[in-house]
PDB file of C-alpha atoms in Angstrom:
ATOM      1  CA  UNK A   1     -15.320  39.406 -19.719  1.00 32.00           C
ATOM      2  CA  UNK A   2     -17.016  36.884 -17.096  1.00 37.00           C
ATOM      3  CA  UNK A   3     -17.467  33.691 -17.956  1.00 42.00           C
ATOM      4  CA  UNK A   4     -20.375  31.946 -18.483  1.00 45.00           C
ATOM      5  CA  UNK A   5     -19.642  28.503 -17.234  1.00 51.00           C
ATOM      6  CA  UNK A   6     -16.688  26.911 -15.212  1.00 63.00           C
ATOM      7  CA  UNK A   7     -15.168  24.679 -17.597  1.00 88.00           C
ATOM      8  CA  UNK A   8     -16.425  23.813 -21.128  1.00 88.00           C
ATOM      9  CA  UNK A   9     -15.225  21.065 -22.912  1.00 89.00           C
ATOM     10  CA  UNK A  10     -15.242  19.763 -26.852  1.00 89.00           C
ATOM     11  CA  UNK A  11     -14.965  16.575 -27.442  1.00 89.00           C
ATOM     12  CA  UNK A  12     -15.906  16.683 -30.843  1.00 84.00           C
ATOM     13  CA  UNK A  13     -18.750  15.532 -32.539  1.00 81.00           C
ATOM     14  CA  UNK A  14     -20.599  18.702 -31.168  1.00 80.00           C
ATOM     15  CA  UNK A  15     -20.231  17.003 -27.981  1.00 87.00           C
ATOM     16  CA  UNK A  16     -19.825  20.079 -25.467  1.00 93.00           C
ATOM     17  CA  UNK A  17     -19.701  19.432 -21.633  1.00 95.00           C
ATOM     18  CA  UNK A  18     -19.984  21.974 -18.733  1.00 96.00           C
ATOM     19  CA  UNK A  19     -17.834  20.799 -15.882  1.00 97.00           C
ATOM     20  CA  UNK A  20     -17.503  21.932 -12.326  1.00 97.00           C
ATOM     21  CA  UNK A  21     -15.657  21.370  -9.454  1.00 97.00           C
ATOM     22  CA  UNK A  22     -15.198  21.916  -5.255  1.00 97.00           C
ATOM     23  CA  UNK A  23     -13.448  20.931  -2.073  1.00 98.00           C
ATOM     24  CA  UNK A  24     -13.577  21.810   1.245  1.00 98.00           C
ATOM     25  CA  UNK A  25     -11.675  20.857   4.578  1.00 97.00           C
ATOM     26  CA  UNK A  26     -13.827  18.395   6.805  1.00 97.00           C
ATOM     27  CA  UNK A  27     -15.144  19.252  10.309  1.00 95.00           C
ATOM     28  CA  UNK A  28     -12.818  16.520  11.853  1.00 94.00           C
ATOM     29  CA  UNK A  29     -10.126  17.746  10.149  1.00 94.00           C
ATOM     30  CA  UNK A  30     -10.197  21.431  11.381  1.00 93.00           C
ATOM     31  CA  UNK A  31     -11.535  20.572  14.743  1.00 91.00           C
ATOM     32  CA  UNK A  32      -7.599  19.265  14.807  1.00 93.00           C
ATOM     33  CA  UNK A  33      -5.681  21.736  12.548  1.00 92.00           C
ATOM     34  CA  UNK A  34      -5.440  19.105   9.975  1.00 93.00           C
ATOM     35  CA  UNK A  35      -5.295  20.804   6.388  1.00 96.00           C
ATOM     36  CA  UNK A  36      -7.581  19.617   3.025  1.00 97.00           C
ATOM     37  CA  UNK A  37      -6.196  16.057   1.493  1.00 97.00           C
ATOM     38  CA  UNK A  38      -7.940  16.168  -1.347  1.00 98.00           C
ATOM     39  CA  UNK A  39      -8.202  17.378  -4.375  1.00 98.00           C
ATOM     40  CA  UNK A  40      -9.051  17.055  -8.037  1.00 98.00           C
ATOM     41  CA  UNK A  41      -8.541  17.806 -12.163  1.00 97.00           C
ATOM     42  CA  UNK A  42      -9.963  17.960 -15.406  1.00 97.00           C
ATOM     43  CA  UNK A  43      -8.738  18.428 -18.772  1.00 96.00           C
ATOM     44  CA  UNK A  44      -9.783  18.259 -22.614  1.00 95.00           C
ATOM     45  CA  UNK A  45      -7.402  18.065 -25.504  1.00 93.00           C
ATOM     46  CA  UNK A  46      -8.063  16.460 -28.703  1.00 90.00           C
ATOM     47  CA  UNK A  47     -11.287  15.399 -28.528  1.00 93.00           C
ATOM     48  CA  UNK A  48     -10.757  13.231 -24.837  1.00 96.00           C
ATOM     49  CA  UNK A  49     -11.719  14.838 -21.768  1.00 97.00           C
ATOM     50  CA  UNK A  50     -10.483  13.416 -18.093  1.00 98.00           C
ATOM     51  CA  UNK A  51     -11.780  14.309 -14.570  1.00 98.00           C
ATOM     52  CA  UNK A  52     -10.406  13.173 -11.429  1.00 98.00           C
ATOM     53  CA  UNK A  53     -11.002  13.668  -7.678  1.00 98.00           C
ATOM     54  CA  UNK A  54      -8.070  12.477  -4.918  1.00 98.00           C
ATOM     55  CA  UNK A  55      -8.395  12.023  -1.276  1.00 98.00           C
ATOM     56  CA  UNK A  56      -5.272  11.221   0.310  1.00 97.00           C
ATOM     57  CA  UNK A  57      -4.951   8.890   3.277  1.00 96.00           C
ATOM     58  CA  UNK A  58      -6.017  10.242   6.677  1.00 91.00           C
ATOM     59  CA  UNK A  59      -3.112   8.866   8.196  1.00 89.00           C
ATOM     60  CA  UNK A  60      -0.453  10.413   5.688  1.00 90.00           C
ATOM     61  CA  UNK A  61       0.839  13.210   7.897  1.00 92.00           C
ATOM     62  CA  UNK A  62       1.265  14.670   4.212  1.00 96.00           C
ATOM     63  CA  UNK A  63      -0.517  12.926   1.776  1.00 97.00           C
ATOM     64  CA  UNK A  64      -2.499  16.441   0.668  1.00 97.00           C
ATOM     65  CA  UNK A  65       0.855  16.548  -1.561  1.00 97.00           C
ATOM     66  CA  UNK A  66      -0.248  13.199  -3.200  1.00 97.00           C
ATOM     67  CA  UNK A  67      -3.262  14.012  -3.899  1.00 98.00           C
ATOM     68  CA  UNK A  68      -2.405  17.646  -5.738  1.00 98.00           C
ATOM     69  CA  UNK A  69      -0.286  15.625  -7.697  1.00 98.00           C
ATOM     70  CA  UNK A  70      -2.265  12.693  -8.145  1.00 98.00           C
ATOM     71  CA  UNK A  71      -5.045  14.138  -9.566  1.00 98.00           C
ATOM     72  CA  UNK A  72      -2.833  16.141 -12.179  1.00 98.00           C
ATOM     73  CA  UNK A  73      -0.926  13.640 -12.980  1.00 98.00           C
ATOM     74  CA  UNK A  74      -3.791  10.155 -13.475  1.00 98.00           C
ATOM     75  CA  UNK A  75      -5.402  13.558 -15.362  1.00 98.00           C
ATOM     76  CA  UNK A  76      -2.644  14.079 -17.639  1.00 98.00           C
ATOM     77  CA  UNK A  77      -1.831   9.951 -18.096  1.00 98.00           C
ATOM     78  CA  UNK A  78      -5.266   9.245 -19.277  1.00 98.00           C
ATOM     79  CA  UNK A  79      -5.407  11.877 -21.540  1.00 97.00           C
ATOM     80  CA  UNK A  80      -2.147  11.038 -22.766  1.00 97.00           C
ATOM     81  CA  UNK A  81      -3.105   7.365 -23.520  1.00 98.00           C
ATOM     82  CA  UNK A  82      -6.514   8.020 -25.184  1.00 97.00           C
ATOM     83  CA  UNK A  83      -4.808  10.670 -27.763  1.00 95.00           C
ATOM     84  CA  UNK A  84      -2.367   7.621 -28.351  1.00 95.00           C
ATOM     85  CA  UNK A  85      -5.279   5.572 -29.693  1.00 95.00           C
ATOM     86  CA  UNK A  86      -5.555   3.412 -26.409  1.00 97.00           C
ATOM     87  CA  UNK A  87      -9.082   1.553 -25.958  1.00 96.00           C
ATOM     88  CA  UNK A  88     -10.864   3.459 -23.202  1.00 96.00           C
ATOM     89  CA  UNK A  89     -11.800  -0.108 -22.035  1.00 95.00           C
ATOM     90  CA  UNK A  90      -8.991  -2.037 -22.682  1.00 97.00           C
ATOM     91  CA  UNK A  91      -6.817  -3.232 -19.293  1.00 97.00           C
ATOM     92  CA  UNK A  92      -4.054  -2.094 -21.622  1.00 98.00           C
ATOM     93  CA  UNK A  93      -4.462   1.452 -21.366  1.00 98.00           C
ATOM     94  CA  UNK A  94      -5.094   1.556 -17.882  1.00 98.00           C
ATOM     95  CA  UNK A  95      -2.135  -0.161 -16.984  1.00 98.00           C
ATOM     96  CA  UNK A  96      -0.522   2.444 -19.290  1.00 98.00           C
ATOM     97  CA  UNK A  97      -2.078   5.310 -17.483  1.00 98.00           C
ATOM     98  CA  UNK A  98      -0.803   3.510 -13.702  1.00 98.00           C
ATOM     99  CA  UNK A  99       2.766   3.258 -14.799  1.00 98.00           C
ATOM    100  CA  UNK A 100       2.862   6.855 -16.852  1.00 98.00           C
ATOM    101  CA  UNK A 101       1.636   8.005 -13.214  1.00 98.00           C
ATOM    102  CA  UNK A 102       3.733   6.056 -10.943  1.00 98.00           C
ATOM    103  CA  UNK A 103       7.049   7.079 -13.011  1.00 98.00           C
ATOM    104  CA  UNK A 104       7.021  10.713 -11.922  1.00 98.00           C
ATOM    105  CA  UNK A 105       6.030  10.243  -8.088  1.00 97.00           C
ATOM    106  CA  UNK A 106       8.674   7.751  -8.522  1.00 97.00           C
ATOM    107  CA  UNK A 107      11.569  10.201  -9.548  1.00 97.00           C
ATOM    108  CA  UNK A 108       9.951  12.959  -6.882  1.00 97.00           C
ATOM    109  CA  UNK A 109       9.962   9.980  -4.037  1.00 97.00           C
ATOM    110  CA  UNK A 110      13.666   8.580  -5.316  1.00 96.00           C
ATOM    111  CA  UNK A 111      15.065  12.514  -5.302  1.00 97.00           C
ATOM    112  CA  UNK A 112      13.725  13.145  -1.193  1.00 97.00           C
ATOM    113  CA  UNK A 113      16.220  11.292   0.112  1.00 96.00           C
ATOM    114  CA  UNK A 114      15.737   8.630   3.370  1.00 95.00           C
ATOM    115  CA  UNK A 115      13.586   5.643   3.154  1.00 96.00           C
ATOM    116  CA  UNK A 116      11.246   5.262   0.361  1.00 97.00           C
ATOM    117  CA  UNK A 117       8.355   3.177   2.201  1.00 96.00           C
ATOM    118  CA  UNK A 118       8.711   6.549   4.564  1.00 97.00           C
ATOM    119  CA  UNK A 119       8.414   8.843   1.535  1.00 97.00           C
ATOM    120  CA  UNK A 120       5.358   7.187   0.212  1.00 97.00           C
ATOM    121  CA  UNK A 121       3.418   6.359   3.375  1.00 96.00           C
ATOM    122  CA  UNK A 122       3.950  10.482   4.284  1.00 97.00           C
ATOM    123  CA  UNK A 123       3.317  12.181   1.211  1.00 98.00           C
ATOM    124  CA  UNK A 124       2.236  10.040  -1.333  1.00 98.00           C
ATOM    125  CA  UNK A 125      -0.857   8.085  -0.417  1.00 97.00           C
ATOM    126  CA  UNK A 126      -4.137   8.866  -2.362  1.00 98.00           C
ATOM    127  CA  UNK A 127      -7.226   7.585  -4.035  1.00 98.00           C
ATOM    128  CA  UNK A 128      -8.572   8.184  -7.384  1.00 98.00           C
ATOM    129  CA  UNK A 129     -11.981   8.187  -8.741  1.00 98.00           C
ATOM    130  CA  UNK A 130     -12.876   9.776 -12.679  1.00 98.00           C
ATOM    131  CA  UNK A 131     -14.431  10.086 -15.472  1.00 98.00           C
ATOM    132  CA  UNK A 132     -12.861   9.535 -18.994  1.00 98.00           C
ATOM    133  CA  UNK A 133     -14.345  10.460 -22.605  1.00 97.00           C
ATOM    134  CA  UNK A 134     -12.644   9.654 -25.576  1.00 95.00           C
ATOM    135  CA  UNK A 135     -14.741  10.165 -28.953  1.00 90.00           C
ATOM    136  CA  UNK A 136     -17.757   8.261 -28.846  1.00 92.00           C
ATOM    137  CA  UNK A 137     -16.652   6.519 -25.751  1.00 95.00           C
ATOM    138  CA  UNK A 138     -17.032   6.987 -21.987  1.00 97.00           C
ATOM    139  CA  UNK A 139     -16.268   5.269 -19.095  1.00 98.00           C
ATOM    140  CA  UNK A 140     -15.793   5.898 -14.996  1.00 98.00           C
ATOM    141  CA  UNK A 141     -12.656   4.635 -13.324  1.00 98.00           C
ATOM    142  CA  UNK A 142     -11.563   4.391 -10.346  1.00 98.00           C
ATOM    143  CA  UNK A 143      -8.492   3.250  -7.570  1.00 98.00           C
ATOM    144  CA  UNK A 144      -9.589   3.358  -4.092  1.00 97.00           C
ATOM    145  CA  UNK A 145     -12.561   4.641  -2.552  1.00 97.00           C
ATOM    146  CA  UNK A 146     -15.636   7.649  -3.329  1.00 98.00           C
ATOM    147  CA  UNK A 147     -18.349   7.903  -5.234  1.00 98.00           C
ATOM    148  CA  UNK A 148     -19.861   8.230  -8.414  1.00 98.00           C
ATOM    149  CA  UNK A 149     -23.002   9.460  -9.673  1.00 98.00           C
ATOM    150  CA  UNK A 150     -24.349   9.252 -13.157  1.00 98.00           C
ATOM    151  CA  UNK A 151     -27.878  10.663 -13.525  1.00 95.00           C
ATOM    152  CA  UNK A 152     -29.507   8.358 -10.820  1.00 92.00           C
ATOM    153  CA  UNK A 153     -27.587   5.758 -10.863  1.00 96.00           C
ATOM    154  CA  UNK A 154     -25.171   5.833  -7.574  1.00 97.00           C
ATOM    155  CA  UNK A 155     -21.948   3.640  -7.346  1.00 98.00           C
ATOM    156  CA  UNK A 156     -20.799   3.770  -3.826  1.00 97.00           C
ATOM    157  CA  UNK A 157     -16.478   2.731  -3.962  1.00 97.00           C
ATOM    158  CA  UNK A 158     -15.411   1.097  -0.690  1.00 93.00           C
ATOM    159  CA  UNK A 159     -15.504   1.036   2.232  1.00 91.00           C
ATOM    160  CA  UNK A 160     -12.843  -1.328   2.200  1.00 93.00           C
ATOM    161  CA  UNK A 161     -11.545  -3.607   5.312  1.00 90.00           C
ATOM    162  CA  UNK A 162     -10.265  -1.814   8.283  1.00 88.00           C
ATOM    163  CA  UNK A 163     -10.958   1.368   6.337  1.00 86.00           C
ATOM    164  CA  UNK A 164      -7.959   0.946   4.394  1.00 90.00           C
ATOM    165  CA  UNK A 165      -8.143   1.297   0.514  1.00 95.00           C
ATOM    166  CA  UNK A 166      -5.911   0.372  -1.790  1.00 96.00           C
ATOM    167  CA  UNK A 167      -3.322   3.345  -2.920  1.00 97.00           C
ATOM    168  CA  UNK A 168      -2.000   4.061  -6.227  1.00 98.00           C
ATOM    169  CA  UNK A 169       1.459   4.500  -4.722  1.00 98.00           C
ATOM    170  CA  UNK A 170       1.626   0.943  -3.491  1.00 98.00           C
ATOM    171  CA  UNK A 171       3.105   0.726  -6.808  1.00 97.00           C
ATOM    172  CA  UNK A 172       6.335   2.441  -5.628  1.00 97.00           C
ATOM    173  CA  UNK A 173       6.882  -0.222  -3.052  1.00 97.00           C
ATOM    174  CA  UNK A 174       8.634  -4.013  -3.646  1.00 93.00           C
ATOM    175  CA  UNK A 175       6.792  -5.036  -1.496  1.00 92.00           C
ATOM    176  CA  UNK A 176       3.429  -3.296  -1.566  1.00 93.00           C
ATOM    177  CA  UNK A 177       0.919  -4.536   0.889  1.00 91.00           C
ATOM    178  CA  UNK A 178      -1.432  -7.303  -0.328  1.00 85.00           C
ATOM    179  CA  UNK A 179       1.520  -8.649  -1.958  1.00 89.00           C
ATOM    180  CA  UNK A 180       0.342  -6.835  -6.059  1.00 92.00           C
ATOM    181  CA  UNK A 181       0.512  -3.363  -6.357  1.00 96.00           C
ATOM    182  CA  UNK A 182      -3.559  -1.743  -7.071  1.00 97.00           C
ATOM    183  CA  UNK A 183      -4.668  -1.488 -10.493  1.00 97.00           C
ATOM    184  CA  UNK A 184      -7.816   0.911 -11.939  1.00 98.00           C
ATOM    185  CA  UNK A 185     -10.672  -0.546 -12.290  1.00 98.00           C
ATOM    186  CA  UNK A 186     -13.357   0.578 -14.962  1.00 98.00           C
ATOM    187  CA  UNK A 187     -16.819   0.651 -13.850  1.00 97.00           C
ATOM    188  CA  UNK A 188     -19.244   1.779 -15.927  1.00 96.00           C
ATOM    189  CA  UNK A 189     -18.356   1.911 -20.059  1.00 97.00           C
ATOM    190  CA  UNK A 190     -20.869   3.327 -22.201  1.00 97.00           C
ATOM    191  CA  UNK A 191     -21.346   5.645 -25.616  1.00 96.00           C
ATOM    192  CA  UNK A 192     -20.720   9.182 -24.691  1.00 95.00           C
ATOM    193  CA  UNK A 193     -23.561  10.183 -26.580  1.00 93.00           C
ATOM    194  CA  UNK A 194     -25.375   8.549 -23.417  1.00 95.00           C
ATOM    195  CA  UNK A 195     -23.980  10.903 -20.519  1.00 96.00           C
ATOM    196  CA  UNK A 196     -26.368  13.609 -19.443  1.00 96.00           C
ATOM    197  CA  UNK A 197     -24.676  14.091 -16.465  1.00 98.00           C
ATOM    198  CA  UNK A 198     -21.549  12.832 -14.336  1.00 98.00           C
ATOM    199  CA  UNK A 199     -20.568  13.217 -10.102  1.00 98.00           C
ATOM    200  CA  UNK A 200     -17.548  12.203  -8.837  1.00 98.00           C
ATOM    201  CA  UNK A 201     -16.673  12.263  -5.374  1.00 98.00           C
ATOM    202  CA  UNK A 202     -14.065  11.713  -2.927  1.00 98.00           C
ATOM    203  CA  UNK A 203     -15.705   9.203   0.075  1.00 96.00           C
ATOM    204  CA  UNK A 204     -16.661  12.811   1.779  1.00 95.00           C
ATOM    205  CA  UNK A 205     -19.504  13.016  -0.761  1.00 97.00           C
ATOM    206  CA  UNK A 206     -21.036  10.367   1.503  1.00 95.00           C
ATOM    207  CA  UNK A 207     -21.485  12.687   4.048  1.00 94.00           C
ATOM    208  CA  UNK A 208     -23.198  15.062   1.802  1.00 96.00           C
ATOM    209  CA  UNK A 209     -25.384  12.388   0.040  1.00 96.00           C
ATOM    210  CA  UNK A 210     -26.407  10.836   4.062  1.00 96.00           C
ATOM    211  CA  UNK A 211     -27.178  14.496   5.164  1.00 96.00           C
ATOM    212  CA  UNK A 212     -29.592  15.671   1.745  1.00 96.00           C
ATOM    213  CA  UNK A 213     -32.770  15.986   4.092  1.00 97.00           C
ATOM    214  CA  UNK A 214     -31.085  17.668   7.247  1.00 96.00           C
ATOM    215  CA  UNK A 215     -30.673  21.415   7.483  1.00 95.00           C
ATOM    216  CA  UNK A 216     -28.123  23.800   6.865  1.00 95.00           C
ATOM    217  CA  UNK A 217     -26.250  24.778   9.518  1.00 94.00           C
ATOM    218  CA  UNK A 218     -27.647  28.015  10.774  1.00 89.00           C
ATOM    219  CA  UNK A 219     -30.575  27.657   9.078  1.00 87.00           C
ATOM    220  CA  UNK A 220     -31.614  28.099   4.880  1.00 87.00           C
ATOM    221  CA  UNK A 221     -33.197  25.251   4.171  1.00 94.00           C
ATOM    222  CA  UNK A 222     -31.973  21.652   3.446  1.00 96.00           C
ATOM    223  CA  UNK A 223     -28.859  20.387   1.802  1.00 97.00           C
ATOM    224  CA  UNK A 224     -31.006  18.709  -0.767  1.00 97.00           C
ATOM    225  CA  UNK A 225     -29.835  15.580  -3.040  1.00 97.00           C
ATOM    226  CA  UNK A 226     -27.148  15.444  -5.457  1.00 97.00           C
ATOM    227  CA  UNK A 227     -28.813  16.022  -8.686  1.00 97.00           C
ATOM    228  CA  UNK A 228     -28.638  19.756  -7.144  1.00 97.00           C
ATOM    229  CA  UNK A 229     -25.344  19.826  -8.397  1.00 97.00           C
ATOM    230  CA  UNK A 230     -26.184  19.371 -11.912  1.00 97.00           C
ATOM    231  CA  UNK A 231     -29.094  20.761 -12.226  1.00 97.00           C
ATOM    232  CA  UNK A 232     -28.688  24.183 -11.154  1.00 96.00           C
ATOM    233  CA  UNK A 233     -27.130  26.211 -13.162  1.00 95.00           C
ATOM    234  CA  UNK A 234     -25.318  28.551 -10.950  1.00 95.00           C
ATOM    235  CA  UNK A 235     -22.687  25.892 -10.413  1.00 96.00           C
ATOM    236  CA  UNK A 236     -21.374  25.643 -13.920  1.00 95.00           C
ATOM    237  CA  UNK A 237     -21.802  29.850 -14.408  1.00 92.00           C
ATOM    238  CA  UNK A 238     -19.189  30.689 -11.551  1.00 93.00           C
ATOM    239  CA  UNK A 239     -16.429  28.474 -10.959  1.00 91.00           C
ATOM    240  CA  UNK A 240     -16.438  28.994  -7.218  1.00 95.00           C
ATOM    241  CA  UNK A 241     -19.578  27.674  -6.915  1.00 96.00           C
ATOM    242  CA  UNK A 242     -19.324  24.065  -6.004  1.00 97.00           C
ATOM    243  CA  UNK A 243     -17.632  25.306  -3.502  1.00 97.00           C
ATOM    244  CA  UNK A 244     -19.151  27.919  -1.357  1.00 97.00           C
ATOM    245  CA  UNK A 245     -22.237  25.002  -1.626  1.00 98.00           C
ATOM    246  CA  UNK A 246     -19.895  22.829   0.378  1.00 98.00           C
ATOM    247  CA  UNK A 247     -18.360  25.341   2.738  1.00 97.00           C
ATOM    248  CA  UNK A 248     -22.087  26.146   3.913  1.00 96.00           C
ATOM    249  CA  UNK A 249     -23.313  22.920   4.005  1.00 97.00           C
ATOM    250  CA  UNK A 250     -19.752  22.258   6.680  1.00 96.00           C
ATOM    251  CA  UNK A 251     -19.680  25.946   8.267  1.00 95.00           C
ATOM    252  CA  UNK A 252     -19.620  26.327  12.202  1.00 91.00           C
ATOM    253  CA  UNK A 253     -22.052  27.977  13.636  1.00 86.00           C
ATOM    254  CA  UNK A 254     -22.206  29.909  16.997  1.00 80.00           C
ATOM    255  CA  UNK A 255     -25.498  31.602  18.674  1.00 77.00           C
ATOM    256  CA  UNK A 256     -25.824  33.391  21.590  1.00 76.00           C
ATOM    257  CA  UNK A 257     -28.523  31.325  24.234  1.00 73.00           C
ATOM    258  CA  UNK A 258     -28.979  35.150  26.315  1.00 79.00           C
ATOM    259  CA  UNK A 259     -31.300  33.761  29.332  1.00 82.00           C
ATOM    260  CA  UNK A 260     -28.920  31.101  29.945  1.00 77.00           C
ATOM    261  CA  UNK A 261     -25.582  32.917  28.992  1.00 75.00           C
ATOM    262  CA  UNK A 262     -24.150  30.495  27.058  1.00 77.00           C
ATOM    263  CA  UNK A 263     -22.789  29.769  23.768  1.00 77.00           C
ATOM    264  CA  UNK A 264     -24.823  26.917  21.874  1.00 78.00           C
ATOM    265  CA  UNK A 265     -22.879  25.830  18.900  1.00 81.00           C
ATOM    266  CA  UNK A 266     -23.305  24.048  15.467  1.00 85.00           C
ATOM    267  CA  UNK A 267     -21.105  21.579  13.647  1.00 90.00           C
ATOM    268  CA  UNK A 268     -20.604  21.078   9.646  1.00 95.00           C
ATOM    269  CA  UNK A 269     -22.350  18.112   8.435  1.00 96.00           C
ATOM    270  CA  UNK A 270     -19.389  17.259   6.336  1.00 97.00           C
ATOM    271  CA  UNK A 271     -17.193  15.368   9.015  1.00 95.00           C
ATOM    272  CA  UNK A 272     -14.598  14.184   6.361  1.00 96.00           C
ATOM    273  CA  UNK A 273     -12.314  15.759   3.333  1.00 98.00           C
ATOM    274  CA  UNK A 274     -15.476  16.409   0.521  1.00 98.00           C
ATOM    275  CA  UNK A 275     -14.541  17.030  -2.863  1.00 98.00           C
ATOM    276  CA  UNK A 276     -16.719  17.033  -6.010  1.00 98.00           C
ATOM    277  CA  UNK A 277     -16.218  17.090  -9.692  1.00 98.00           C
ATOM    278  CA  UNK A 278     -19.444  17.690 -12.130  1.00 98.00           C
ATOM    279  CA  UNK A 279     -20.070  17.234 -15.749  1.00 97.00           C
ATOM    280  CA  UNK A 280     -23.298  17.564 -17.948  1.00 97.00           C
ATOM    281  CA  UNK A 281     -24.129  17.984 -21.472  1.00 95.00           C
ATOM    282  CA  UNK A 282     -24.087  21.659 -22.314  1.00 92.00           C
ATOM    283  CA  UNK A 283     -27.737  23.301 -22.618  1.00 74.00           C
ATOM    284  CA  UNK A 284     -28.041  24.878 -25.286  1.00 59.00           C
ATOM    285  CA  UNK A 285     -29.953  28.340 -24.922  1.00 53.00           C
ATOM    286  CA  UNK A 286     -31.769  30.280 -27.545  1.00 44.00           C
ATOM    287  CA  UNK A 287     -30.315  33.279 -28.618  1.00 44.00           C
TER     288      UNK A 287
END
């Protein structure tokens, strides 16, 4: 039996939400063997839904293994505090959700062995940006830097100073740098019953929103804008959609040039990690 969209959640009220989701390796990165570092979740349970997209530092010779876990894990911790009652808005429950995530990279970190500023500078170095619903309330969050769309309304996290955002894991450290370990910060909070439709991005997604009038690669028209993403409906029928989108809009291209006997090549326009997470109301079709 296929299924008809990639992810649909309840949370309640006859609130139903499609959701969607994609990454895909930047051109820097495989022009130097590097693998993906991001990555991203999303989860309903009890009327709460959480999504969440994680890039993990550049310089992190492993921090793809931060951001895997990250994004399960701030996933998991937010739903976990909104089925608890906590106030979507409240700095209570996000402080809840920092520590519930900190407590099992801190175990992981603690059982590796060697020095723990090593550990967490290697592996454990990511960003978070999401999207929380809990009844009739909503909010986007956010640790670090990317991007977040709802309907037209862009919030652009970062860039931050010397290109160095603040990371979850600081947390782990006793002496984090700054001097405080980074805390979630809650952008947006509105009624739920107000979302029509939701992006969030790792800071890749800037490449893709600076590059929506230039061509494909190879040719097939142009990128296009965002809204793309949530308005089409072949990205929330097959969840590989999102993406083969991205893996055309950053795929290589190589053409023969005969009369000159040379090889003229093309580039992806997505230089960095680009990862995307999408959420709309469910349509509802007539039978």
């Amino acid at each position: 039996m296929s299924r008809e969209v990639a992810f649909l959640a309840d949370v309640g009220g006859g609130s139903l939400f499609q959701i969607a989701g994609g990454t895909v390796t930047g051109a820097d990165h495989l022009a130097v063997g590097r693998p993906n570092q991001d990555a991203y979740a999303y989860r309903a349970e009890g009327g709460c839904l959480a999504a969440v997209v994680c890039d993990g530092c550049g310089s992190g010779a492993r921090s793809e293994v931060g951001a895997a876990l990250g994004a399960r894990l701030v996933t998991e911790q937010v739903l976990g505090a909104l089925r608890r009652g906590g106030d979507i808005e409240s700095p209570e429950t996000w402080e809840e959700v920092r520590r519930g995530t900190l407590a099992p990279l801190r175990a992981v970190a603690d059982g590796m062995g060697g020095s723990l500023a090593e550990v967490v500078s290697t592996y454990f170095l990511f960003t978070a940006v999401g999207l929380a619903i809990s009844g009739d309330k909503a909010c986007t969050f956010s640790l670090g830097d990317g991007l977040i769309a709802l309907g037209d309304e862009l919030l652009r996290l970062g860039p931050f100073p010397r290109n160095e955002p603040p990371y979850l894991a600081y947390g782990l450290l006793d002496r984090p740098p700054g001097g405080e370990a980074p805390r979630f910060t809650v952008h947006r909070a509105f009624p739920a019953s107000a979302l029509g439709t939701a992006l969030l991005g790792t800071d890749g997604a800037l490449d893709l929103l600076e590059s929506s009038s230039r061509q494909l690669p190879g040719g097939g028209g142009e990128v296009g804008p965002l809204s793309r993403f949530w308005e089409d409906d072949r990205y929330f029928r097959n969840p590989d959609a999102v993406r083969r989108r991205l893996a055309l809009i950053n795929r290589q291209v190589a053409r023969p040039v005969w009369n000159e006997e040379r090889v003229e090549r093309e580039g992806g326009l997505l230089r960095d990690d680009t990862t995307l997470v999408i959420v709309r109301r469910a349509r509802v079709t007539s039978a």
